[in-house]
Amino acid sequence: MQEDRFPGHKFLPYLLIAPSIAVIIVFLIGPFVQSIRESLFVSTPFGTKTIYVGLRNYVRLFSSPDYRSSVIATFKFSAFVIIGGLSISLAIAQLLNQKIKGVGFYQVALIWTYAISPTVAGVIWASMFAPATGLIPYIVSKLSGGYTLNWMTNGNIALFVVATAATWKMLGYNIIFFLAGLQNVPDEFLEAAQMDGAGSWKAFWRITFPMLSPTTSFLLFVNMLYAFFQVFGLIDIMTRGGPGNATELLVYKLYRDGFIHLNTGFASAQSLVIFLVISVVAIIQLRIVTQKAIYSR
Amino acid sequence: MKKIIFITFLIIVFLASSVTLAAEKTKVQFWHAMGGWRIELLQEMVNNFMALNPDIEVEVQYTGSYGDTINKLNVAVQSKVAPHVVQGYDIATQMLIDGEVGLVMQDLIDADPTFDIGAFMPQVLNYYRVNGKLYCMPFNSSNAIMFYNKTLFEKAGLDPNKPPKTYEELLEYAKKLTTKDDKGNVVQAAVCWSLNCWFFEQFMATQNAPLVDNDNGRTGRPTKAIFNSDAGLKVFTFWNDLTKNGDMINTKLEDWTAARNLFISQKVAMLITSTSDVALMVKSAQENNFELGSAFLPTPADAEAGGVVIGGGSLWIIGGHPKNETDAAWKFVKYMTEAPQQIKWHTGTGYFPVRKDAIEGLLAQGYYSGSPHDLTAILQLLLSTQNYNTNGAIIGAFAEMRSIVASNIEKMLSGSMTPAEALAAAEKAATEAIRNYEGL
C-alpha cells in the first residue's frame, strides 16, 4: 500500500516519521521505562548506592496515610475543576453565542484568562484571599459580621480556593471549545425544535447538548489531565501543599518526595500509580463517552 | 555551492574562536541560591575576582532556591555535567557528604599553606565540621533574629527599648500590640514568622534541646528523632497560642517574603526572620518611616541557656574535574572567604562574616555603632552556648524531616491536632524518615 504512495522509496515513510518517533522515545518512552525501573529500587541522593527492593516502594505508598489523604484531595479537586469548570464554561459559552451587540468584547474578556501564566494567576488569587490583607476575607467579614476567612489555617478553604483558581484559569480554554462546538450546531435544528413547541431548555438538552458531545468528551479528557498534572504551578505558588497537606495533590506530593526529599524510587512509584489511574479513567472515558458521542450531523 | 563554502567558512571561524577562547581561560562554573538583589552583589564579587585573575572565567548561575539547587546538582552529578562550585545549604551537609559529590575541603585546606582556617569563627566551623573534618567551605552564615517596630511599641504604650525576652513576656506584649476592630477582626497582629521548620530548630536550640539522638547526630549517625520533649512542646504550644489568640499571622510554607511584607507594611509589630535580612529591613524601615529594633530570640522563662544554630550555606567544590579547573575553583572559593569579600557580603546582606578578622576590622572602623542590628545578630551568636544542641543537628534526611515538622505544625494551627498530638506525630514520622534514609 505504501509502495503506491511512495513508489521506489520503501523506507521514505519511516524516515519521515523518524523525528517524531525519536522525540517520543527520548522524552516519553525512555523516561517511562526508567521510572518503572527506578520504582523497584531505593537509591541514595546522588546515586551512590542503589538497592533493589522489589515492590517495597509501593507497599510504603499504599500504607501511608498521607498518600491516602493526597488521593482523596486529588479526587475532590479534580471533580470540582472538571464538573464545575465544564458546567460554568458551557453556560458562559451559551451566553456568548448570542447575537448581541459587542459580543466580541465579552468573548475576549472571558477567554483571555487562559493566556495568564499559572504563576501570575496564583499570585492574583493568593493576594485576593490573603488572610490579613486580602479583599475577599475583608468582604466576607463585613458581610458575615466578623467571620475570619483564613485559608492558611483551614485546609478545606484552601482546597476550595485553589480549585476555584484552577477552574478560573481553565475557563477561557473551555469556553473557546464550547463556543466553537455551539457554532457548529445548525440553526435549522433549533428552529425546527421551536416550531415543534420545545422550550429553549428542552431544545438545549435534546439537541445542543448531544451535538456537543465530541467537544464535551474532548474537554473532559483535557480537563482531567489538567487537574491531575498541570495544576502544579498554581499549587506551588498558592499553598505549597499546605496547610497540613490539605492541598498536597498527587502531582505535588510526587514533586516533594522526588525533588525536595530526593527519594527517587518512592517518587517513581507514585508517578506510575498516577499513570495507571489516568490510563484507566481515560480508557473508560474513551469507551463510554466516545461511543455515545455524535460526530456527524 | 558558494553558499556552502561560505557557511563552512563561518563554522570554522566560529569553532576556531571558541577553541582559542577556551585555551586562554580556565572556566569555573558556580551555582548559587541567592535570589533578589544578592544576585548582583555576588556577580560583582565574581567580577572582582576575574579582574584579579584574568586567566580564570567564572560562570555564575542562579539555580533557584537551596532545595532546587541541590536537586539540579543531583541530576547534574548523575549525568556527569556537574559544576565546579556549588552553594549548598546547611541541612544538606550530611546528604552531600553521603553522596560523595564534593572534594573534602579539609584536604584542600591542608594542602595549601597560604590558607589559615584558624581565622574562621569557631561557631561556624563547629557547625560545618563533621567527624572532625570540613567537607565544605563556610560562606554565608545566618541565624534567626527578632526585629520589632519601635514606633508601634510606643503607640501601644510599651517601652521601645525593652523587647520581650521570654515567651511569657511576648504573650503579655501581644495583648497590647494586637488590635482588633469592633467585629473582632485583627487589624494589627503582634508577631509573625514564616511557616518554617527552621524556626522550630532555632527555638529548640535556644532552649538547649536536641532534635535527634546521638548528640544531634554529631557523635554517631542519628537513629531517631527526640524532639517530642518538654522544650518541643513549649515551642508548639507557644506557636499555637499566638495563632489562636490572633496575635500571630501565619504564612504558607516557607513564605519568607510574605512574613517580611507584613512587618514592613506595619501590619505586625514583631518579625522573626533570618539575620540575612538585616540590610533589607534597615532599608525598608527607613522607607516606611518606622524605627527598627532588633532583639535576641525569645525563650521560655524557665528554659536552659542555649543559643542559636548556624544556618545559611557553604561552598562545595565538586569532584571529577581536571586539575587546573579544580585549582581555579579552590582559588575562587578561597577568594570568596577572604576578609574584604566577607565584609562586602556582610554589609550588603546581613549574613555575618565567617571570619574573625572581618568582624575585627569592621569593629575598628566603627561600623557596628552605625549598624546596631548587625551587632545584635553577631552578639546573639557569640553569646550562644556552644555544644551539640547549638551546633545544629546533622541528619541525612533533614529536608524530609523539615517537611514533616512543618506540615504537622500546619495541622496543629488548623485545629485538627493539639500541640501534643502534632508534636508526637511529627516525631514519629521524622524517625521513620531517618530510618528510611539510614537503612540504605
XYZ file of C-alpha atoms in Angstrom:
737
model
C 0.000 0.000 0.000
C 2.823 2.338 0.924
C 4.657 1.442 -2.295
C 1.811 3.070 -4.186
C 2.168 6.374 -2.465
C 5.952 6.428 -2.407
C 6.958 4.377 -5.432
C 10.510 3.120 -5.223
C 11.083 4.559 -1.754
C 10.388 1.748 0.625
C 11.899 3.410 3.638
C 10.976 7.004 2.969
C 7.782 6.993 5.073
C 9.670 5.607 8.034
C 12.382 8.166 7.579
C 9.805 10.943 7.545
C 8.197 9.936 10.795
C 11.556 9.140 12.427
C 12.000 12.598 14.024
C 8.623 12.390 15.785
C 9.278 8.832 16.884
C 12.710 9.825 18.164
C 11.222 12.655 20.215
C 8.580 10.340 21.645
C 11.170 7.714 22.557
C 13.612 10.148 24.115
C 11.145 12.274 26.025
C 8.259 9.918 26.765
C 9.030 6.246 26.447
C 12.601 6.415 27.750
C 11.733 8.230 30.987
C 8.680 5.999 31.393
C 10.727 2.814 31.244
C 13.262 4.379 33.569
C 10.514 5.265 36.058
C 9.315 1.680 36.091
C 12.846 0.508 36.796
C 13.519 3.122 39.452
C 10.270 2.409 41.264
C 11.717 -1.004 42.134
C 14.855 0.485 43.680
C 15.760 2.695 46.576
C 18.731 4.915 45.974
C 20.659 7.454 47.991
C 20.670 11.028 46.817
C 23.366 11.485 44.153
C 23.061 7.794 43.316
C 25.984 6.454 45.327
C 24.022 3.393 46.386
C 21.084 1.728 44.678
C 19.346 -1.228 46.238
C 16.722 -3.421 44.626
C 13.667 -3.526 46.897
C 11.017 -5.123 44.704
C 7.615 -3.655 45.447
C 8.566 -2.111 48.794
C 8.099 1.423 47.472
C 4.532 0.551 46.508
C 3.846 -1.086 49.855
C 5.152 2.011 51.606
C 2.983 4.154 49.351
C -0.294 2.340 49.952
C 0.259 2.035 53.691
C 0.929 5.760 54.021
C -1.993 7.750 55.432
C -0.522 10.882 53.845
C -0.798 9.263 50.441
C -4.392 8.256 51.027
C -5.321 11.786 52.018
C -3.484 13.039 48.942
C -5.558 10.714 46.737
C -8.775 11.955 48.335
C -7.743 15.586 47.947
C -6.858 14.982 44.298
C -10.233 13.429 43.529
C -12.148 16.197 45.303
C -10.070 18.777 43.482
C -10.454 17.127 40.086
C -14.200 16.668 40.486
C -14.560 20.343 41.305
C -12.350 21.505 38.456
C -13.815 19.180 35.834
C -17.524 19.235 36.671
C -17.666 22.789 37.985
C -15.375 24.142 35.302
C -17.145 22.484 32.381
C -20.656 23.436 33.529
C -19.723 27.061 34.063
C -17.853 27.263 30.761
C -20.757 25.721 28.893
C -23.175 28.182 30.448
C -20.924 31.100 29.595
C -20.326 29.805 26.073
C -24.083 29.545 25.581
C -24.468 33.160 26.653
C -21.626 34.250 24.399
C -23.178 32.501 21.446
C -25.954 35.050 21.158
C -26.257 37.661 18.504
C -25.966 40.682 20.731
C -24.103 43.945 20.407
C -20.465 43.857 21.488
C -20.311 40.083 21.757
C -16.694 40.164 20.577
C -15.736 42.191 23.613
C -17.406 39.766 26.010
C -15.801 36.825 24.282
C -12.306 38.269 24.600
C -12.915 39.382 28.169
C -13.920 35.891 29.228
C -11.383 33.969 27.208
C -8.153 35.833 27.853
C -7.681 34.407 31.355
C -6.267 31.348 29.646
C -3.322 33.405 28.462
C -2.252 34.203 32.020
C 0.659 32.154 33.294
C -0.042 29.884 36.283
C 2.370 31.940 38.371
C 0.521 35.185 37.763
C -2.862 33.528 38.279
C -1.596 32.015 41.524
C -0.328 35.333 42.798
C -3.584 37.090 41.919
C -5.729 34.537 43.748
C -3.361 34.257 46.673
C -3.411 38.009 47.223
C -7.188 38.202 46.826
C -7.587 35.609 49.574
C -4.626 36.675 51.745
C -5.971 36.328 55.291
C -4.631 39.601 56.671
C -4.620 41.858 53.639
C -6.864 40.272 51.015
C -10.041 41.699 49.564
C -12.222 38.595 49.864
C -11.645 37.897 53.589
C -12.432 41.576 54.147
C -15.711 41.379 52.237
C -16.643 38.088 53.888
C -16.055 39.506 57.347
C -18.099 42.645 56.537
C -20.996 40.603 55.208
C -20.986 37.907 57.846
C -20.343 40.160 60.802
C -16.873 39.076 61.753
C -16.152 35.663 60.270
C -12.414 35.309 59.663
C -11.778 33.533 56.396
C -8.305 32.108 56.805
C -7.224 29.544 54.273
C -3.699 29.475 55.705
C -5.087 27.595 58.675
C -8.175 25.962 57.183
C -7.453 23.106 54.820
C -10.946 22.863 53.335
C -10.998 26.518 52.406
C -7.512 26.215 50.969
C -8.554 23.337 48.738
C -11.649 25.252 47.665
C -9.665 28.395 46.838
C -7.037 26.506 44.875
C -9.726 24.573 42.992
C -11.557 27.793 42.202
C -8.394 29.385 40.915
C -7.640 26.311 38.807
C -11.169 26.340 37.391
C -10.964 30.019 36.576
C -7.598 29.528 34.904
C -9.070 26.878 32.577
C -12.343 28.724 31.812
C -11.036 30.531 28.749
C -9.826 27.333 27.137
C -13.089 25.509 27.780
C -15.180 28.419 26.555
C -13.312 28.592 23.240
C -14.008 24.945 22.514
C -17.617 25.053 23.641
C -18.183 28.189 21.610
C -16.754 26.501 18.525
C -18.939 23.482 19.257
C -22.045 25.607 19.684
C -21.432 27.438 16.443
C -21.440 24.080 14.687
C -24.951 23.317 15.875
C -27.099 24.222 12.868
C -29.771 26.820 13.477
C -32.299 24.815 11.442
C -32.372 22.113 14.113
C -33.118 24.566 16.854
C -35.682 26.366 14.729
C -37.359 23.067 13.923
C -37.492 22.244 17.607
C -39.027 25.622 18.316
C -41.644 25.001 15.671
C -42.495 21.732 17.366
C -43.059 23.618 20.572
C -39.923 22.724 22.510
C -38.786 25.277 25.085
C -35.257 26.543 24.956
C -34.314 24.366 27.963
C -35.611 21.256 26.290
C -34.026 22.218 22.970
C -30.717 22.600 24.708
C -30.805 19.189 26.384
C -32.235 17.314 23.413
C -30.339 18.952 20.578
C -27.472 21.186 21.556
C -26.032 19.075 24.339
C -25.944 15.792 22.370
C -24.465 17.590 19.395
C -21.753 18.992 21.633
C -20.741 15.559 22.870
C -17.482 15.294 20.849
C -16.403 18.631 22.275
C -17.510 17.669 25.762
C -15.674 14.372 25.732
C -12.524 16.026 24.431
C -12.738 18.703 27.121
C -13.402 16.112 29.809
C -10.166 14.436 28.878
C -8.116 17.622 28.647
C -9.514 18.922 31.931
C -8.722 15.665 33.653
C -5.109 15.884 32.536
C -5.098 19.499 33.644
C -6.493 18.718 37.088
C -4.033 15.890 37.614
C -0.838 17.340 36.212
C -0.880 20.934 35.135
C -2.037 22.499 38.366
C 1.434 22.073 39.814
C 2.434 25.710 39.288
C -0.732 27.029 40.847
C -0.316 24.871 43.962
C 3.338 25.744 44.311
C 2.617 29.450 44.159
C -0.533 29.455 46.302
C -0.166 26.886 49.082
C 2.891 24.653 48.630
C 0.624 21.744 49.507
C -0.428 23.251 52.826
C -1.944 23.825 55.261
C -1.195 20.443 56.788
C -1.052 18.653 53.401
C -4.636 19.715 52.619
C -3.747 20.773 49.079
C -0.968 18.269 48.564
C -2.301 16.759 45.368
C -0.674 13.629 43.936
C 1.488 15.510 41.496
C 2.686 17.903 44.188
C 3.449 15.108 46.620
C 5.455 13.415 43.901
C 7.440 16.603 43.399
C 8.188 16.995 47.094
C 9.270 13.385 47.532
C 11.281 13.246 44.342
C 12.798 16.667 44.077
C 12.901 18.080 47.609
C 13.478 14.925 49.644
C 15.344 13.204 46.783
C 13.589 9.844 47.239
C 13.699 8.934 43.567
C 12.361 5.401 43.896
C 9.422 6.426 46.031
C 8.549 9.250 43.645
C 8.821 6.953 40.602
C 6.360 4.566 42.211
C 3.975 7.480 42.698
C 4.323 8.570 39.093
C 3.432 5.079 37.922
C 0.365 4.994 40.124
C -0.791 8.320 38.700
C -0.149 6.990 35.217
C -2.261 3.898 35.894
C -5.113 5.905 37.393
C -5.133 8.280 34.442
C -4.968 5.427 31.938
C -7.875 3.561 33.484
C -10.022 6.672 33.639
C -9.060 7.611 30.093
C -9.894 4.185 28.719
C -13.274 4.123 30.439
C -13.968 7.581 29.146
C -12.947 6.775 25.592
C -15.025 3.592 25.619
C -18.192 5.052 27.039
C -18.253 8.691 26.103
C -16.810 8.451 22.634
C -19.098 5.625 21.623
C -22.060 7.715 22.548
C -20.728 10.888 21.026
C -22.492 12.078 17.914
C -19.890 13.003 15.365
C -21.996 13.761 12.332
C -24.985 15.918 11.729
C 27.981 25.945 -3.883
C 29.344 29.332 -2.936
C 26.858 29.461 -0.137
C 28.023 26.142 1.262
C 31.668 27.242 1.180
C 30.732 30.440 2.957
C 28.776 28.636 5.671
C 31.593 26.120 6.173
C 33.972 29.036 6.500
C 31.742 30.652 9.133
C 31.538 27.425 11.110
C 35.316 27.003 11.031
C 35.851 30.571 12.205
C 33.315 30.085 14.984
C 34.846 26.819 16.164
C 38.368 28.186 15.973
C 37.489 31.257 18.004
C 35.744 29.243 20.692
C 38.679 26.854 20.879
C 41.167 29.662 21.332
C 38.977 31.275 23.992
C 38.790 28.021 25.871
C 42.515 27.632 25.678
C 43.075 31.071 27.139
C 40.861 30.819 30.200
C 40.080 28.176 32.745
C 36.343 28.040 33.181
C 34.756 27.568 36.568
C 31.017 27.135 36.906
C 29.477 28.460 40.094
C 25.898 27.671 41.113
C 24.254 29.599 43.889
C 20.851 30.024 45.510
C 20.925 33.711 46.410
C 17.908 35.415 44.880
C 16.934 39.065 44.587
C 19.433 41.861 44.990
C 22.008 39.366 46.181
C 22.409 38.063 42.619
C 24.016 41.354 41.614
C 26.137 41.529 44.722
C 27.531 38.058 44.087
C 28.137 38.862 40.431
C 30.059 41.965 41.446
C 32.247 39.902 43.765
C 32.829 37.378 40.998
C 33.740 40.163 38.562
C 36.304 41.475 41.018
C 37.769 38.003 41.267
C 38.011 37.697 37.488
C 39.678 41.111 37.231
C 42.345 39.856 39.634
C 42.615 36.505 37.857
C 42.381 37.167 34.137
C 43.178 33.529 33.372
C 40.005 32.302 35.102
C 36.462 32.770 33.915
C 33.739 32.148 36.486
C 30.322 31.433 35.051
C 27.755 32.326 37.678
C 24.349 30.748 37.598
C 21.459 31.400 39.945
C 19.863 27.979 40.296
C 16.760 28.818 42.317
C 16.141 28.042 45.955
C 18.511 25.997 48.074
C 16.333 22.923 47.509
C 16.221 23.497 43.732
C 19.987 23.895 43.634
C 20.585 20.577 45.406
C 18.077 18.948 43.113
C 19.824 20.318 39.999
C 23.136 19.184 41.412
C 21.704 15.716 41.958
C 20.741 15.496 38.294
C 23.987 17.090 37.078
C 26.173 14.742 39.122
C 24.370 11.671 37.840
C 24.649 12.839 34.239
C 28.274 13.856 34.822
C 27.886 17.540 33.981
C 28.333 18.902 37.484
C 29.561 22.454 38.022
C 32.798 23.183 39.884
C 31.487 25.173 42.823
C 28.033 24.879 44.350
C 26.444 26.663 47.243
C 24.836 24.011 49.426
C 22.530 24.789 52.313
C 23.138 23.964 55.954
C 20.827 20.971 56.240
C 22.081 19.291 53.061
C 25.537 18.885 54.590
C 25.150 15.233 55.588
C 23.351 14.372 52.367
C 26.131 15.895 50.269
C 28.784 14.103 52.346
C 26.966 10.791 51.865
C 26.623 11.474 48.150
C 30.435 11.851 47.902
C 29.993 14.588 45.326
C 32.366 17.125 46.820
C 36.089 17.037 47.325
C 36.846 17.009 51.058
C 37.537 20.681 51.738
C 39.823 19.751 54.627
C 42.268 18.098 52.193
C 42.447 21.227 50.059
C 42.905 23.378 53.163
C 45.674 21.144 54.496
C 47.454 21.153 51.150
C 47.538 24.953 50.921
C 49.921 26.572 53.427
C 48.712 30.071 52.485
C 45.263 29.380 53.872
C 44.585 29.736 57.595
C 41.335 28.161 58.750
C 42.131 29.396 62.258
C 40.904 32.831 61.180
C 37.352 31.469 60.854
C 34.723 31.837 63.535
C 34.693 28.728 65.735
C 30.877 28.817 65.894
C 30.707 28.476 62.121
C 33.369 25.786 61.977
C 31.595 23.830 64.722
C 28.519 23.643 62.557
C 30.239 22.520 59.377
C 32.824 20.190 60.894
C 31.521 16.647 60.650
C 33.649 13.808 62.081
C 36.343 16.397 62.771
C 36.593 17.401 59.104
C 35.431 20.286 56.983
C 33.734 18.968 53.881
C 32.774 22.373 52.558
C 33.816 25.987 52.951
C 31.586 28.145 55.156
C 30.451 31.128 53.123
C 27.121 32.703 54.064
C 26.067 32.148 57.639
C 22.999 33.445 59.371
C 20.612 32.574 62.137
C 17.255 33.741 63.393
C 16.753 37.178 64.890
C 13.750 39.167 66.108
C 13.014 42.563 64.603
C 10.444 44.844 66.163
C 8.768 48.075 65.243
C 9.702 50.636 67.909
C 7.141 53.097 66.592
C 4.288 50.608 67.056
C 5.650 49.699 70.518
C 5.400 53.345 71.534
C 1.888 53.661 70.141
C 0.868 50.650 72.206
C 2.346 52.209 75.319
C 5.280 49.807 75.510
C 8.877 50.728 76.194
C 10.551 50.631 72.753
C 13.847 49.744 74.381
C 12.517 46.651 76.110
C 11.735 43.969 73.590
C 10.215 40.782 75.037
C 12.772 38.227 76.152
C 10.563 35.299 77.079
C 7.533 33.572 75.609
C 5.553 34.766 78.610
C 6.601 38.387 78.075
C 5.878 38.157 74.384
C 2.360 36.874 75.081
C 1.868 39.782 77.522
C 3.130 42.312 74.985
C 0.880 40.763 72.367
C -2.191 41.770 74.383
C -1.238 45.379 73.738
C 0.211 45.021 70.265
C -2.637 43.057 68.723
C -5.539 45.305 67.876
C -8.930 44.198 66.665
C -11.882 46.098 65.216
C -15.338 46.072 66.790
C -16.141 42.825 64.990
C -13.118 41.055 66.355
C -11.036 41.099 63.180
C -7.322 41.516 63.638
C -6.217 44.918 62.395
C -2.670 44.656 63.638
C -1.029 41.498 64.908
C 1.786 41.248 67.410
C 4.149 38.879 65.707
C 4.883 36.925 62.558
C 7.407 34.466 61.192
C 7.132 32.375 58.072
C 5.837 28.859 58.451
C 9.146 27.149 58.546
C 10.671 24.246 60.429
C 13.865 26.289 60.675
C 12.337 28.407 63.418
C 11.390 25.290 65.338
C 15.026 24.191 65.095
C 16.225 27.585 66.339
C 13.678 27.647 69.177
C 14.838 24.186 70.262
C 18.496 25.205 70.295
C 17.804 28.353 72.279
C 16.385 26.042 74.951
C 19.442 23.799 74.663
C 17.378 20.883 73.382
C 18.414 18.370 70.682
C 16.411 17.262 67.628
C 17.821 13.757 67.173
C 19.719 11.196 69.249
C 23.464 10.508 69.283
C 24.150 14.104 70.331
C 22.165 15.591 67.482
C 23.864 13.171 65.105
C 27.273 14.606 65.975
C 28.785 11.597 67.739
C 27.129 8.915 65.637
C 24.533 8.579 62.916
C 21.104 9.524 64.217
C 18.681 6.653 64.754
C 15.592 8.543 65.860
C 14.059 11.969 66.372
C 13.806 13.053 70.014
C 12.193 16.467 69.777
C 8.964 15.346 71.426
C 10.276 16.806 74.656
C 9.254 19.433 77.139
C 11.136 22.013 75.069
C 9.444 20.894 71.859
C 6.025 21.084 73.425
C 6.722 24.603 74.679
C 7.533 25.761 71.151
C 4.454 24.120 69.640
C 2.193 25.458 72.399
C 3.630 28.964 72.083
C 3.097 28.956 68.320
C -0.409 27.571 68.712
C -1.431 30.029 71.462
C -0.205 33.023 69.497
C -2.156 31.879 66.448
C -5.351 31.066 68.343
C -5.307 34.452 70.105
C -4.922 36.219 66.784
C -1.547 37.538 67.945
C 0.291 35.878 65.113
C -0.301 35.770 61.363
C 0.931 32.636 59.637
C 2.084 32.378 56.046
C 2.106 29.498 53.643
C 5.022 27.089 53.825
C 8.403 28.833 53.746
C 6.999 32.132 52.511
C 9.686 34.437 53.864
C 8.582 37.293 51.628
C 5.007 37.327 52.922
C 6.229 37.472 56.523
C 8.654 40.285 55.725
C 5.965 42.225 53.881
C 3.558 42.001 56.815
C 6.213 43.531 59.029
C 7.318 46.160 56.530
C 3.724 47.264 55.938
C 3.378 47.559 59.745
C 0.632 45.004 59.885
C 2.624 43.144 62.544
C 4.817 44.642 65.239
C 7.462 41.927 65.532
C 9.088 39.698 62.950
C 11.288 36.700 63.488
C 13.376 36.089 60.388
C 16.887 35.374 59.213
C 19.773 37.686 60.077
C 20.466 37.732 56.344
C 17.578 40.208 56.117
C 19.272 42.893 58.250
C 20.263 45.143 55.337
C 16.823 44.808 53.734
C 15.000 45.532 56.997
C 17.065 48.643 57.749
C 16.275 49.986 54.281
C 12.579 49.084 54.451
C 12.120 50.650 57.890
C 13.539 53.906 56.575
C 11.322 53.858 53.508
C 8.231 53.178 55.605
C 9.006 55.651 58.367
C 9.267 53.463 61.402
C 12.024 52.882 63.859
C 13.535 49.417 63.751
C 14.605 47.480 66.805
C 16.281 44.105 66.993
C 16.499 41.540 69.750
C 17.557 38.005 70.544
C 15.063 35.201 70.060
C 12.634 34.794 72.964
C 12.796 31.635 75.093
C 10.501 30.215 77.790
C 11.247 31.890 81.130
C 12.478 28.682 82.741
C 14.477 27.409 79.750
C 18.042 26.211 79.974
C 20.562 28.582 78.411
C 21.198 27.587 74.827
C 21.843 29.501 71.676
C 21.156 29.942 68.016
C 22.184 27.479 65.330
C 24.161 28.458 62.263
C 22.052 28.475 59.136
C 22.713 29.584 55.597
C 25.046 27.998 53.095
C 28.544 26.888 52.291
C 30.588 26.334 49.157
C 31.281 22.841 47.858
C 33.935 22.005 45.295
C 32.592 19.196 43.184
C 34.952 16.413 42.226
C 35.689 14.875 38.840
C 37.054 17.954 37.066
C 40.558 18.345 35.539
C 43.216 19.531 37.960
C 43.617 23.031 36.516
C 39.878 23.647 36.861
C 39.780 22.342 40.417
C 42.748 24.560 41.264
C 40.915 27.551 39.822
C 37.793 26.595 41.789
C 39.815 26.413 45.007
C 41.316 29.822 44.244
C 37.819 31.199 43.780
C 36.448 29.648 46.975
C 39.435 30.981 48.903
C 38.855 34.445 47.485
C 35.179 34.444 48.476
C 36.022 33.780 52.122
C 38.769 36.389 52.409
C 38.112 39.247 54.804
C 37.403 42.040 52.263
C 34.858 39.905 50.387
C 33.249 38.726 53.604
C 32.913 42.340 54.733
C 31.290 43.301 51.437
C 28.898 40.358 51.710
C 28.115 41.014 55.364
C 27.371 44.704 54.970
C 25.463 44.135 51.731
C 23.159 41.442 53.073
C 23.282 40.765 56.809
C 24.814 37.302 56.636
C 27.574 37.572 59.182
C 31.187 37.230 58.192
C 32.552 33.740 58.649
C 35.930 35.165 59.714
C 37.065 36.729 62.943
C 39.370 39.251 61.248
C 36.468 40.616 59.176
C 34.493 41.374 62.329
C 37.579 42.834 63.993
C 38.195 45.115 61.024
C 34.596 46.345 60.938
C 34.602 46.935 64.690
C 37.765 49.024 64.425
C 36.163 51.101 61.650
C 33.206 51.804 63.914
C 30.808 50.028 61.566
C 28.759 48.443 64.334
C 27.970 51.705 66.102
C 26.125 52.685 62.938
C 24.616 49.223 62.404
C 23.229 48.066 65.729
C 21.194 45.297 64.154
C 24.244 43.601 62.681
C 25.686 43.755 66.164
C 22.585 42.131 67.671
C 22.940 39.320 65.164
C 26.612 38.738 65.864
C 26.294 39.062 69.633
C 23.461 36.589 69.721
C 25.722 34.080 68.019
C 28.783 34.882 70.148
C 26.824 34.665 73.395
C 25.359 31.290 72.460
C 26.398 28.275 74.470
C 28.497 26.031 72.271
C 27.506 22.385 72.473
C 25.955 19.681 70.300
C 22.498 21.179 70.715
C 23.516 24.599 69.411
C 25.965 23.295 66.817
C 22.964 22.040 64.884
C 21.760 18.574 64.032
C 23.423 16.506 61.334
C 20.751 14.423 59.624
C 20.792 12.876 56.183
C 17.018 13.051 55.825
C 16.855 16.623 57.112
C 14.862 18.025 54.181
C 12.184 15.393 54.669
C 12.117 15.965 58.412
C 11.546 19.655 57.769
C 8.525 18.947 55.571
C 7.131 16.624 58.226
C 7.512 19.081 61.085
C 6.085 21.943 59.040
C 3.013 20.031 57.892
C 2.279 18.899 61.452
C 2.579 22.473 62.671
C 0.052 23.419 59.990
C -2.272 20.674 61.162
C -1.983 21.984 64.704
C -2.672 25.561 63.623
C -5.753 24.477 61.699
C -7.079 22.942 64.905
C -7.165 19.351 63.692
C -4.460 18.356 66.207
C -3.455 19.559 69.654
C 0.146 20.717 70.093
C 0.985 17.472 71.926
C -0.577 15.323 69.195
C 1.119 17.256 66.393
C 4.486 17.026 68.112
C 4.138 13.286 68.683
C 3.034 12.705 65.085
C 5.920 14.792 63.758
C 8.460 12.930 65.866
C 7.130 9.553 64.784
C 7.173 10.435 61.072
C 10.611 12.056 61.372
C 12.000 8.887 62.978
C 10.581 6.874 60.114
C 12.210 9.207 57.580
C 15.541 8.941 59.399
C 15.312 5.135 59.470
C 14.415 5.011 55.770
C 17.451 7.126 54.955
C 19.872 5.408 57.304
C 18.636 1.966 56.228
C 20.333 2.404 52.884
